[in-house]
Amino acid sequence: MKSPELRESVYQANMELDRRKLVIYSWGNVSAFDREAGVIAIKPSGVAYKDLHPDKMVLLNIDGNVLEGDLNPSSDTQTHLELYRNFKTIGAVCHTHSVHAVMWAQACQEIPCFGTTHADFYYGPIPVTDPMRTEEIKSEYERNTGKVIVRRFMKGHIDPEQMPAVLVAGHGPFTWGSTAAKAVEAMVVLEEVAQMAMGTLQIHTGQEPISQALLDKHYLRKHGKTAYYGQR
Amino acid sequence: MKSPELRESVYQANMELDRRKLVIYSWGNVSAFDREAGVIAIKPSGVAYKDLHPDKMVLLNIDGNVLEGDLNPSSDTQTHLELYRNFKTIGAVCHTHSVHAVMWAQACQEIPCFGTTHADFYYGPIPVTDPMRTEEIKSEYERNTGKVIVRRFMKGHIDPEQMPAVLVAGHGPFTWGSTAAKAVEAMVVLEEVAQMAMGTLQIHTGQEPISQALLDKHYLRKHGKTAYYGQR
Amino acid sequence: MKSPELRESVYQANMELDRRKLVIYSWGNVSAFDREAGVIAIKPSGVAYKDLHPDKMVLLNIDGNVLEGDLNPSSDTQTHLELYRNFKTIGAVCHTHSVHAVMWAQACQEIPCFGTTHADFYYGPIPVTDPMRTEEIKSEYERNTGKVIVRRFMKGHIDPEQMPAVLVAGHGPFTWGSTAAKAVEAMVVLEEVAQMAMGTLQIHTGQEPISQALLDKHYLRKHGKTAYYGQR
Amino acid sequence: MKSPELRESVYQANMELDRRKLVIYSWGNVSAFDREAGVIAIKPSGVAYKDLHPDKMVLLNIDGNVLEGDLNPSSDTQTHLELYRNFKTIGAVCHTHSVHAVMWAQACQEIPCFGTTHADFYYGPIPVTDPMRTEEIKSEYERNTGKVIVRRFMKGHIDPEQMPAVLVAGHGPFTWGSTAAKAVEAMVVLEEVAQMAMGTLQIHTGQEPISQALLDKHYLRKHGKTAYYGQR
C-alpha cells in the first residue's frame, strides 16, 4: 500500500468511528501499519473529527519516529506500537471510549460469550487486563498499556487473530484487524456485544456462556478454511 | 404474486430492518414465500444493506434449490425453509440480532406478557427454544435451528399465527407473518416489547403477567372476527 | 375555537408525538375538547402518522356520536370521553405506549417524585391505577379504563390539574392539559421523568422522594399565582 | 471580550446543549462572565432553544441587575451569580437536566471515578451536595442552591478548577469552566461519565474507583504544566 492509500484508509476508519457514534469529541483513534514499507499512519492527538483530513494523519516508523506530518501523533501511539511489535500479523489498531465496552472495562470484568452475535466475530470471552500497577502508570504509561495487553494474551494463551479485542481495566477497549476498516468493525461489534451481555445479566444473573459447540459453529462459519458465510 | 413483486416486497422488508435500526452491517434477513408459485425470495448472504437491490434477492424453491440469482442465499436459508414447511400458513420469515430481543434470547428466558403493548400483537409470552444440543449444532445446524423452533411450538401447543415470534436460546429472534412487511412489523414490535419487559422487571422483580382477560381483550380487539381496531 | 382550528391543533399534537419519538406505527392518540362548542376532535383509529392530515381528524360530541368524518375514531375514544366528563377543566387528552412510562405501568408502580425535573411539572408521584377487573375488561373496556382512572383520582383526592398524568396498570400512560399541545408536553415530561426515576432506583434502591418543601417550591415556581418562571 | 462576543458565545453554548441532546424544551441554561467588564450574559427564562438569538441573551452585573435586555433572565440566575462570587477563577456556568447526571443527583450519590474517561476531565469523584433544608428552600432558593454547592466544595476542600461539576441533590448537575464552550464541554463529559458509571455498577456492584496513580496520570496528562495531550 502506498502512503496516500494508507493515510486515506486511516482517515476513513477514524471518521467511521464518528459516524457510528462510538466517539465524542476526539476520544478515539485508529492507526494502520504497512509492514512491508515499515510505515504506520495514525490520527493526530486531540484533533476533532470534523477537522480531520487524510493529510493530517501522522506517519511514523515502528520506533515511533515521525516520518511525515506536523502534528503530534495520538497520545496512545506507544500502545499501538507495542501491539504491532507483539501481535505480528495485525495491520491496524483502534481505540475508543465507547459506552458499553467502557462499562465492562471499568467493572474489570471480561465479557462472557452469551450468544451467536458474539461468537460470529469473537472466539471466546473478551479478555480484560489486570489493573495497571503504580510503577507501570508512572513511567512509560502508554507503552506499558500495550505491555499489559500483551501479557494478558500470553498468560491466557489467546490468539490475537481469533480475539481481536481487549478491555484495559479501568480504561476501555482496544481492537485490531488486518486493515483499519476491520479494526473499526471489531469495535462496532464489541460495543454491540457489550450492550447485549449487560442486558443478558440483568434478565438472568448467573447466565452461563453458550456451549463450546455453538461457539465453534458460529465462529468457524465465518472464519477460516471451512467458512461458508457470505459471497465466496 | 409475480416474482418481481415478491423480490420487491422482500427487498423493501429488508431495507425496513435497516431504517428501523434493527440491524447493523448485514445482520438480518427477510424472506417471503409465494406458496402458489412455489417460489421463495430471500436476501443474499453477507451483503450490506446499502448494496441491496430487488434484483439481488435470490429465488429458491422449498427444497432450497436456487431458481434465479447469482449470489448465495442467506446462510439462515435452511431455517426459513424449515419454518415454511412446518408452519403451513405463514408467508414470510424475518431474522435479526436486535438488541433487546437478543438479551432475552441470550438469557434463555421467555418474555412474559406484562402489558397491552405486548397483548395487542402477541397472544401470550414470547417462547424461547431449548439450547441446541451438540449433535444438532455439528450437522445441519441451520436446518436444526428451524426444527428446534418447531419442536418448541409443538410441545407448547402454540399456534404460530397467534404467536408469530420465537427466541432461539443463545442466538436471537425469528418472526413471521403473512407478508414480508408483516414479518418485519412483528420484529419491530418484539424489540419494543423486549425492552419494556426488561425495564418492568428492573422496577419490580417478580412482576406477574397481565390477566388472561386483559390478554384476550387486547389480542382479540385487533385480531380475528371480532376485531374492531382500525378502519374496517 | 372553530372546528378547523381544533382539527389543526389535534393534528399537530399527534404529529408531535411522532417527532418526539413517543410512538411507533399508530400507537398513540390525542384529542381536544372545545367545551363551549361541545365538539371533540380525535385521531382516527389505526392510521399511520405519515398518512394523517387535519381533515382526517374525527369530530365527535361528548356522547361519542360522530359529527364529521368518514373514519372510525381512535379505539380509545371512550376513555377520552370518560376523562372529559369527570375532569371538568381539562381540554385535551393524550395516550401513548412510550417506553419508560410503560415500564412503570407494567410494573404497577407509581413514579415517586425523586427530583425537581418531576416537581417542575407534576405535583407529587404519578399515580397508577388498580389492575382492571375481569368484568371491567369484558364489557365496555375502554370506557371502564376511563372509570378506573377517575376512581384512582377520587380515592387519592388527587387534583387532575396538578397531576395531569396517570399510569393505567398493565397498559400505559394517559396525560391531559388545557390544550392538545399541553397534553403532549405532559407526555414528553412524563417519559423523561419515568426514565430518570428508573435510573435513580438502579443507583440507589430505596431512594426517598424529595421533601415536601422542595416539591412545593418547584411546582409553585412554575404554576399558579406566585409563579415566576419564564416571561410574564 | 466585548458584549456582542459575550452574547454570541453564550448563545452558541446554549444551542450546543440542544445539539448534544442534553436538554429538551427550555430545560437548561448557560451564562458567561466577563470579569474585567463586570458583565454577565445569560439565557432568558423559559424561551425555547429554537427561538433563541444572541440579542435575546440578558446582560447583568454581578448583583443581578439587568444591564441590557427586555426578557427575564434564567430563573437560575442567582445560582450562577453565587458561583461566580465564590469560585473566583471561573468564567462560565452551565445547568441542565441531562438524564444520567440527574439520575445520580436524584439518588443523592457522588459519581465515583471508575475509569480514565472520567479521570481525563475530572480530578476525583463528582461531588453531590447535601439535600437542601426547608428554610433554604423557602427563601432565596436559587441563591441558596449556589450556597449549598459552595459549602460542599469548602467542606471537601475541593478545587473548582480541578472539579468543574457538581450534582445538586434531588435536582441535577451544574458545570463550569473558563468559557461558555468549556462549561458545556464539562456537561457533555459529565453526562457520558454518569452513564458509564451506572453501567459499571450494574455489571459489578461494589466496584472500587481507579487508583490514585491512574487518576493522577490521566488528569495531569491533559491538565496543568506537564500536560502532553493534544497539539501544544
PDB file of C-alpha atoms in Angstrom, chain C residues 20-217:
ATOM      1  CA  ARG C  20     -40.655  13.280  19.827  1.00  0.00           C
ATOM      2  CA  LYS C  21     -40.354   9.507  19.215  1.00  0.00           C
ATOM      3  CA  LEU C  22     -43.038   8.707  21.771  1.00  0.00           C
ATOM      4  CA  VAL C  23     -44.876   6.459  19.318  1.00  0.00           C
ATOM      5  CA  ILE C  24     -44.182   3.911  16.596  1.00  0.00           C
ATOM      6  CA  TYR C  25     -46.712   2.922  13.954  1.00  0.00           C
ATOM      7  CA  SER C  26     -50.112   4.287  15.024  1.00  0.00           C
ATOM      8  CA  TRP C  27     -49.605   3.627  18.755  1.00  0.00           C
ATOM      9  CA  GLY C  28     -50.894   6.831  20.280  1.00  0.00           C
ATOM     10  CA  ASN C  29     -53.634   9.363  20.083  1.00  0.00           C
ATOM     11  CA  VAL C  30     -54.501  12.885  21.091  1.00  0.00           C
ATOM     12  CA  SER C  31     -57.917  14.545  21.301  1.00  0.00           C
ATOM     13  CA  ALA C  32     -59.067  18.035  22.243  1.00  0.00           C
ATOM     14  CA  PHE C  33     -62.424  19.201  23.513  1.00  0.00           C
ATOM     15  CA  ASP C  34     -63.982  22.572  22.686  1.00  0.00           C
ATOM     16  CA  ARG C  35     -66.319  22.661  25.678  1.00  0.00           C
ATOM     17  CA  GLU C  36     -68.217  25.750  24.510  1.00  0.00           C
ATOM     18  CA  ALA C  37     -68.993  24.281  21.109  1.00  0.00           C
ATOM     19  CA  GLY C  38     -69.415  20.768  22.514  1.00  0.00           C
ATOM     20  CA  VAL C  39     -67.043  19.373  19.881  1.00  0.00           C
ATOM     21  CA  ILE C  40     -64.211  16.884  20.347  1.00  0.00           C
ATOM     22  CA  ALA C  41     -61.576  16.252  17.672  1.00  0.00           C
ATOM     23  CA  ILE C  42     -59.673  12.958  17.876  1.00  0.00           C
ATOM     24  CA  LYS C  43     -57.211  10.948  15.795  1.00  0.00           C
ATOM     25  CA  PRO C  44     -58.745   8.230  13.608  1.00  0.00           C
ATOM     26  CA  SER C  45     -58.091   4.605  14.603  1.00  0.00           C
ATOM     27  CA  GLY C  46     -55.082   2.724  13.256  1.00  0.00           C
ATOM     28  CA  VAL C  47     -53.926   5.338  10.717  1.00  0.00           C
ATOM     29  CA  ALA C  48     -50.136   5.755  10.397  1.00  0.00           C
ATOM     30  CA  TYR C  49     -48.737   9.156  11.369  1.00  0.00           C
ATOM     31  CA  LYS C  50     -47.376   9.818   7.907  1.00  0.00           C
ATOM     32  CA  ASP C  51     -50.898   9.447   6.489  1.00  0.00           C
ATOM     33  CA  LEU C  52     -52.540  11.845   8.937  1.00  0.00           C
ATOM     34  CA  HIS C  53     -53.972  15.192   7.872  1.00  0.00           C
ATOM     35  CA  PRO C  54     -56.123  17.722   9.747  1.00  0.00           C
ATOM     36  CA  ASP C  55     -59.107  16.687   7.613  1.00  0.00           C
ATOM     37  CA  LYS C  56     -58.802  13.113   8.833  1.00  0.00           C
ATOM     38  CA  MET C  57     -59.397  14.073  12.471  1.00  0.00           C
ATOM     39  CA  VAL C  58     -62.818  12.816  13.563  1.00  0.00           C
ATOM     40  CA  LEU C  59     -65.261  15.227  15.222  1.00  0.00           C
ATOM     41  CA  LEU C  60     -67.492  13.849  17.984  1.00  0.00           C
ATOM     42  CA  ASN C  61     -69.816  15.105  20.662  1.00  0.00           C
ATOM     43  CA  ILE C  62     -69.392  14.191  24.326  1.00  0.00           C
ATOM     44  CA  ASP C  63     -71.622  11.127  23.864  1.00  0.00           C
ATOM     45  CA  GLY C  64     -69.240   9.789  21.227  1.00  0.00           C
ATOM     46  CA  ASN C  65     -71.522  10.410  18.249  1.00  0.00           C
ATOM     47  CA  VAL C  66     -69.606  11.312  15.093  1.00  0.00           C
ATOM     48  CA  LEU C  67     -70.350  14.863  13.917  1.00  0.00           C
ATOM     49  CA  GLU C  68     -67.954  14.925  10.974  1.00  0.00           C
ATOM     50  CA  GLY C  69     -65.542  12.452   9.430  1.00  0.00           C
ATOM     51  CA  ASP C  70     -65.597   9.210   7.462  1.00  0.00           C
ATOM     52  CA  LEU C  71     -63.035   7.330   9.543  1.00  0.00           C
ATOM     53  CA  ASN C  72     -63.503   5.447  12.787  1.00  0.00           C
ATOM     54  CA  PRO C  73     -62.299   7.459  15.761  1.00  0.00           C
ATOM     55  CA  SER C  74     -59.460   6.093  17.941  1.00  0.00           C
ATOM     56  CA  SER C  75     -60.349   2.832  19.652  1.00  0.00           C
ATOM     57  CA  ASP C  76     -59.535   4.628  22.928  1.00  0.00           C
ATOM     58  CA  THR C  77     -62.245   7.249  22.338  1.00  0.00           C
ATOM     59  CA  GLN C  78     -64.445   6.122  25.206  1.00  0.00           C
ATOM     60  CA  THR C  79     -61.536   6.533  27.626  1.00  0.00           C
ATOM     61  CA  HIS C  80     -61.032  10.108  26.449  1.00  0.00           C
ATOM     62  CA  LEU C  81     -64.754  10.865  26.810  1.00  0.00           C
ATOM     63  CA  GLU C  82     -64.881   9.471  30.329  1.00  0.00           C
ATOM     64  CA  LEU C  83     -61.986  11.727  31.309  1.00  0.00           C
ATOM     65  CA  TYR C  84     -63.659  14.787  29.763  1.00  0.00           C
ATOM     66  CA  ARG C  85     -66.900  14.029  31.625  1.00  0.00           C
ATOM     67  CA  ASN C  86     -65.206  13.732  35.007  1.00  0.00           C
ATOM     68  CA  PHE C  87     -62.236  16.079  34.854  1.00  0.00           C
ATOM     69  CA  LYS C  88     -64.270  19.190  34.143  1.00  0.00           C
ATOM     70  CA  THR C  89     -61.459  21.610  33.413  1.00  0.00           C
ATOM     71  CA  ILE C  90     -59.299  19.623  31.009  1.00  0.00           C
ATOM     72  CA  GLY C  91     -59.342  20.450  27.308  1.00  0.00           C
ATOM     73  CA  ALA C  92     -57.231  17.649  25.789  1.00  0.00           C
ATOM     74  CA  VAL C  93     -56.165  14.046  26.376  1.00  0.00           C
ATOM     75  CA  CYS C  94     -53.120  12.125  25.134  1.00  0.00           C
ATOM     76  CA  HIS C  95     -52.303   8.407  25.182  1.00  0.00           C
ATOM     77  CA  THR C  96     -49.113   6.633  24.109  1.00  0.00           C
ATOM     78  CA  HIS C  97     -47.093   3.488  24.731  1.00  0.00           C
ATOM     79  CA  SER C  98     -43.898   5.474  25.394  1.00  0.00           C
ATOM     80  CA  VAL C  99     -41.217   3.060  26.559  1.00  0.00           C
ATOM     81  CA  HIS C 100     -40.256   4.141  30.070  1.00  0.00           C
ATOM     82  CA  ALA C 101     -43.722   5.199  31.189  1.00  0.00           C
ATOM     83  CA  VAL C 102     -44.999   1.796  30.039  1.00  0.00           C
ATOM     84  CA  MET C 103     -42.304   0.065  32.116  1.00  0.00           C
ATOM     85  CA  TRP C 104     -43.708   1.702  35.265  1.00  0.00           C
ATOM     86  CA  ALA C 105     -47.309   0.982  34.221  1.00  0.00           C
ATOM     87  CA  GLN C 106     -46.432  -2.663  33.584  1.00  0.00           C
ATOM     88  CA  ALA C 107     -44.655  -2.831  36.953  1.00  0.00           C
ATOM     89  CA  CYS C 108     -47.885  -1.480  38.523  1.00  0.00           C
ATOM     90  CA  GLN C 109     -45.892   1.124  40.450  1.00  0.00           C
ATOM     91  CA  GLU C 110     -46.434   4.828  40.856  1.00  0.00           C
ATOM     92  CA  ILE C 111     -43.470   7.009  39.872  1.00  0.00           C
ATOM     93  CA  PRO C 112     -42.098   8.668  43.016  1.00  0.00           C
ATOM     94  CA  CYS C 113     -41.090  12.314  42.817  1.00  0.00           C
ATOM     95  CA  PHE C 114     -37.324  11.953  43.051  1.00  0.00           C
ATOM     96  CA  GLY C 115     -36.345  15.367  41.782  1.00  0.00           C
ATOM     97  CA  THR C 116     -37.074  18.825  40.523  1.00  0.00           C
ATOM     98  CA  THR C 117     -37.471  17.753  36.877  1.00  0.00           C
ATOM     99  CA  HIS C 118     -40.565  15.910  38.075  1.00  0.00           C
ATOM    100  CA  ALA C 119     -41.651  18.612  40.539  1.00  0.00           C
ATOM    101  CA  ASP C 120     -41.410  21.350  37.910  1.00  0.00           C
ATOM    102  CA  PHE C 121     -44.381  19.762  36.128  1.00  0.00           C
ATOM    103  CA  TYR C 122     -46.148  17.260  38.391  1.00  0.00           C
ATOM    104  CA  TYR C 123     -47.265  17.891  41.941  1.00  0.00           C
ATOM    105  CA  GLY C 124     -46.412  14.561  43.595  1.00  0.00           C
ATOM    106  CA  PRO C 125     -45.985  10.931  42.486  1.00  0.00           C
ATOM    107  CA  ILE C 126     -47.521   9.883  39.154  1.00  0.00           C
ATOM    108  CA  PRO C 127     -50.415   7.651  40.228  1.00  0.00           C
ATOM    109  CA  VAL C 128     -51.009   4.141  38.914  1.00  0.00           C
ATOM    110  CA  THR C 129     -54.486   2.619  38.699  1.00  0.00           C
ATOM    111  CA  ASP C 130     -55.554  -0.709  40.143  1.00  0.00           C
ATOM    112  CA  PRO C 131     -55.383  -3.579  37.661  1.00  0.00           C
ATOM    113  CA  MET C 132     -58.726  -3.774  35.883  1.00  0.00           C
ATOM    114  CA  ARG C 133     -61.139  -6.487  36.986  1.00  0.00           C
ATOM    115  CA  THR C 134     -62.353  -9.164  34.590  1.00  0.00           C
ATOM    116  CA  GLU C 135     -65.865  -7.737  34.395  1.00  0.00           C
ATOM    117  CA  GLU C 136     -64.481  -4.261  33.680  1.00  0.00           C
ATOM    118  CA  ILE C 137     -62.436  -5.723  30.845  1.00  0.00           C
ATOM    119  CA  LYS C 138     -65.086  -7.885  29.252  1.00  0.00           C
ATOM    120  CA  SER C 139     -67.711  -5.206  28.762  1.00  0.00           C
ATOM    121  CA  GLU C 140     -67.207  -1.523  27.881  1.00  0.00           C
ATOM    122  CA  TYR C 141     -63.476  -1.936  28.327  1.00  0.00           C
ATOM    123  CA  GLU C 142     -62.375   1.442  27.008  1.00  0.00           C
ATOM    124  CA  ARG C 143     -64.983   3.352  28.994  1.00  0.00           C
ATOM    125  CA  ASN C 144     -64.043   1.377  32.110  1.00  0.00           C
ATOM    126  CA  THR C 145     -60.402   2.313  31.552  1.00  0.00           C
ATOM    127  CA  GLY C 146     -61.520   5.907  31.999  1.00  0.00           C
ATOM    128  CA  LYS C 147     -63.588   4.979  35.064  1.00  0.00           C
ATOM    129  CA  VAL C 148     -60.635   3.220  36.700  1.00  0.00           C
ATOM    130  CA  ILE C 149     -58.544   6.358  36.208  1.00  0.00           C
ATOM    131  CA  VAL C 150     -61.218   8.605  37.668  1.00  0.00           C
ATOM    132  CA  ARG C 151     -61.710   6.246  40.619  1.00  0.00           C
ATOM    133  CA  ARG C 152     -57.966   6.403  41.364  1.00  0.00           C
ATOM    134  CA  PHE C 153     -58.060  10.207  41.447  1.00  0.00           C
ATOM    135  CA  MET C 154     -61.212  10.282  43.611  1.00  0.00           C
ATOM    136  CA  LYS C 155     -59.812   7.758  46.101  1.00  0.00           C
ATOM    137  CA  GLY C 156     -56.487   9.602  46.345  1.00  0.00           C
ATOM    138  CA  HIS C 157     -58.077  13.070  46.430  1.00  0.00           C
ATOM    139  CA  ILE C 158     -55.827  13.965  43.503  1.00  0.00           C
ATOM    140  CA  ASP C 159     -56.481  17.152  41.558  1.00  0.00           C
ATOM    141  CA  PRO C 160     -56.242  16.403  37.802  1.00  0.00           C
ATOM    142  CA  GLU C 161     -54.987  19.933  37.172  1.00  0.00           C
ATOM    143  CA  GLN C 162     -51.997  19.449  39.466  1.00  0.00           C
ATOM    144  CA  MET C 163     -51.458  15.891  38.287  1.00  0.00           C
ATOM    145  CA  PRO C 164     -52.143  15.766  34.518  1.00  0.00           C
ATOM    146  CA  ALA C 165     -50.977  12.141  34.134  1.00  0.00           C
ATOM    147  CA  VAL C 166     -51.781   8.599  35.164  1.00  0.00           C
ATOM    148  CA  LEU C 167     -50.405   5.128  34.524  1.00  0.00           C
ATOM    149  CA  VAL C 168     -53.026   2.500  33.738  1.00  0.00           C
ATOM    150  CA  ALA C 169     -51.708  -0.727  35.306  1.00  0.00           C
ATOM    151  CA  GLY C 170     -50.540  -3.267  32.733  1.00  0.00           C
ATOM    152  CA  HIS C 171     -51.178  -0.772  29.950  1.00  0.00           C
ATOM    153  CA  GLY C 172     -49.532   2.649  29.786  1.00  0.00           C
ATOM    154  CA  PRO C 173     -49.766   6.393  30.312  1.00  0.00           C
ATOM    155  CA  PHE C 174     -52.560   8.912  29.732  1.00  0.00           C
ATOM    156  CA  THR C 175     -51.885  12.631  30.104  1.00  0.00           C
ATOM    157  CA  TRP C 176     -54.027  15.732  29.716  1.00  0.00           C
ATOM    158  CA  GLY C 177     -53.963  19.507  29.707  1.00  0.00           C
ATOM    159  CA  SER C 178     -55.781  22.642  28.704  1.00  0.00           C
ATOM    160  CA  THR C 179     -54.807  22.205  25.042  1.00  0.00           C
ATOM    161  CA  ALA C 180     -53.651  19.380  22.781  1.00  0.00           C
ATOM    162  CA  ALA C 181     -50.112  20.800  22.833  1.00  0.00           C
ATOM    163  CA  LYS C 182     -50.119  20.882  26.633  1.00  0.00           C
ATOM    164  CA  ALA C 183     -51.307  17.271  26.858  1.00  0.00           C
ATOM    165  CA  VAL C 184     -48.426  16.212  24.617  1.00  0.00           C
ATOM    166  CA  GLU C 185     -45.944  18.258  26.655  1.00  0.00           C
ATOM    167  CA  ALA C 186     -47.163  16.382  29.742  1.00  0.00           C
ATOM    168  CA  MET C 187     -46.415  13.102  27.919  1.00  0.00           C
ATOM    169  CA  VAL C 188     -42.916  14.235  26.935  1.00  0.00           C
ATOM    170  CA  VAL C 189     -42.134  15.228  30.526  1.00  0.00           C
ATOM    171  CA  LEU C 190     -43.636  12.006  31.885  1.00  0.00           C
ATOM    172  CA  GLU C 191     -41.433   9.863  29.656  1.00  0.00           C
ATOM    173  CA  GLU C 192     -38.324  11.802  30.732  1.00  0.00           C
ATOM    174  CA  VAL C 193     -39.258  11.575  34.395  1.00  0.00           C
ATOM    175  CA  ALA C 194     -40.055   7.854  34.105  1.00  0.00           C
ATOM    176  CA  GLN C 195     -36.591   7.177  32.677  1.00  0.00           C
ATOM    177  CA  MET C 196     -34.847   9.264  35.346  1.00  0.00           C
ATOM    178  CA  ALA C 197     -36.751   7.566  38.176  1.00  0.00           C
ATOM    179  CA  MET C 198     -35.770   4.101  36.920  1.00  0.00           C
ATOM    180  CA  GLY C 199     -32.100   5.033  36.884  1.00  0.00           C
ATOM    181  CA  THR C 200     -32.357   6.630  40.315  1.00  0.00           C
ATOM    182  CA  LEU C 201     -33.517   3.336  41.804  1.00  0.00           C
ATOM    183  CA  GLN C 202     -30.822   1.425  39.931  1.00  0.00           C
ATOM    184  CA  ILE C 203     -28.163   3.603  41.564  1.00  0.00           C
ATOM    185  CA  HIS C 204     -29.841   3.694  44.967  1.00  0.00           C
ATOM    186  CA  THR C 205     -32.540   1.146  45.810  1.00  0.00           C
ATOM    187  CA  GLY C 206     -34.864   2.607  48.373  1.00  0.00           C
ATOM    188  CA  GLN C 207     -34.213   6.230  47.459  1.00  0.00           C
ATOM    189  CA  GLU C 208     -36.751   8.504  49.195  1.00  0.00           C
ATOM    190  CA  PRO C 209     -38.760  11.181  47.327  1.00  0.00           C
ATOM    191  CA  ILE C 210     -37.718  14.824  47.644  1.00  0.00           C
ATOM    192  CA  SER C 211     -39.035  16.860  50.557  1.00  0.00           C
ATOM    193  CA  GLN C 212     -42.475  18.482  50.509  1.00  0.00           C
ATOM    194  CA  ALA C 213     -40.745  21.863  50.673  1.00  0.00           C
ATOM    195  CA  LEU C 214     -38.747  21.217  47.500  1.00  0.00           C
ATOM    196  CA  LEU C 215     -41.801  19.827  45.715  1.00  0.00           C
ATOM    197  CA  ASP C 216     -43.811  22.905  46.677  1.00  0.00           C
ATOM    198  CA  LYS C 217     -41.018  25.260  45.659  1.00  0.00           C
TER     199      LYS C 217
END
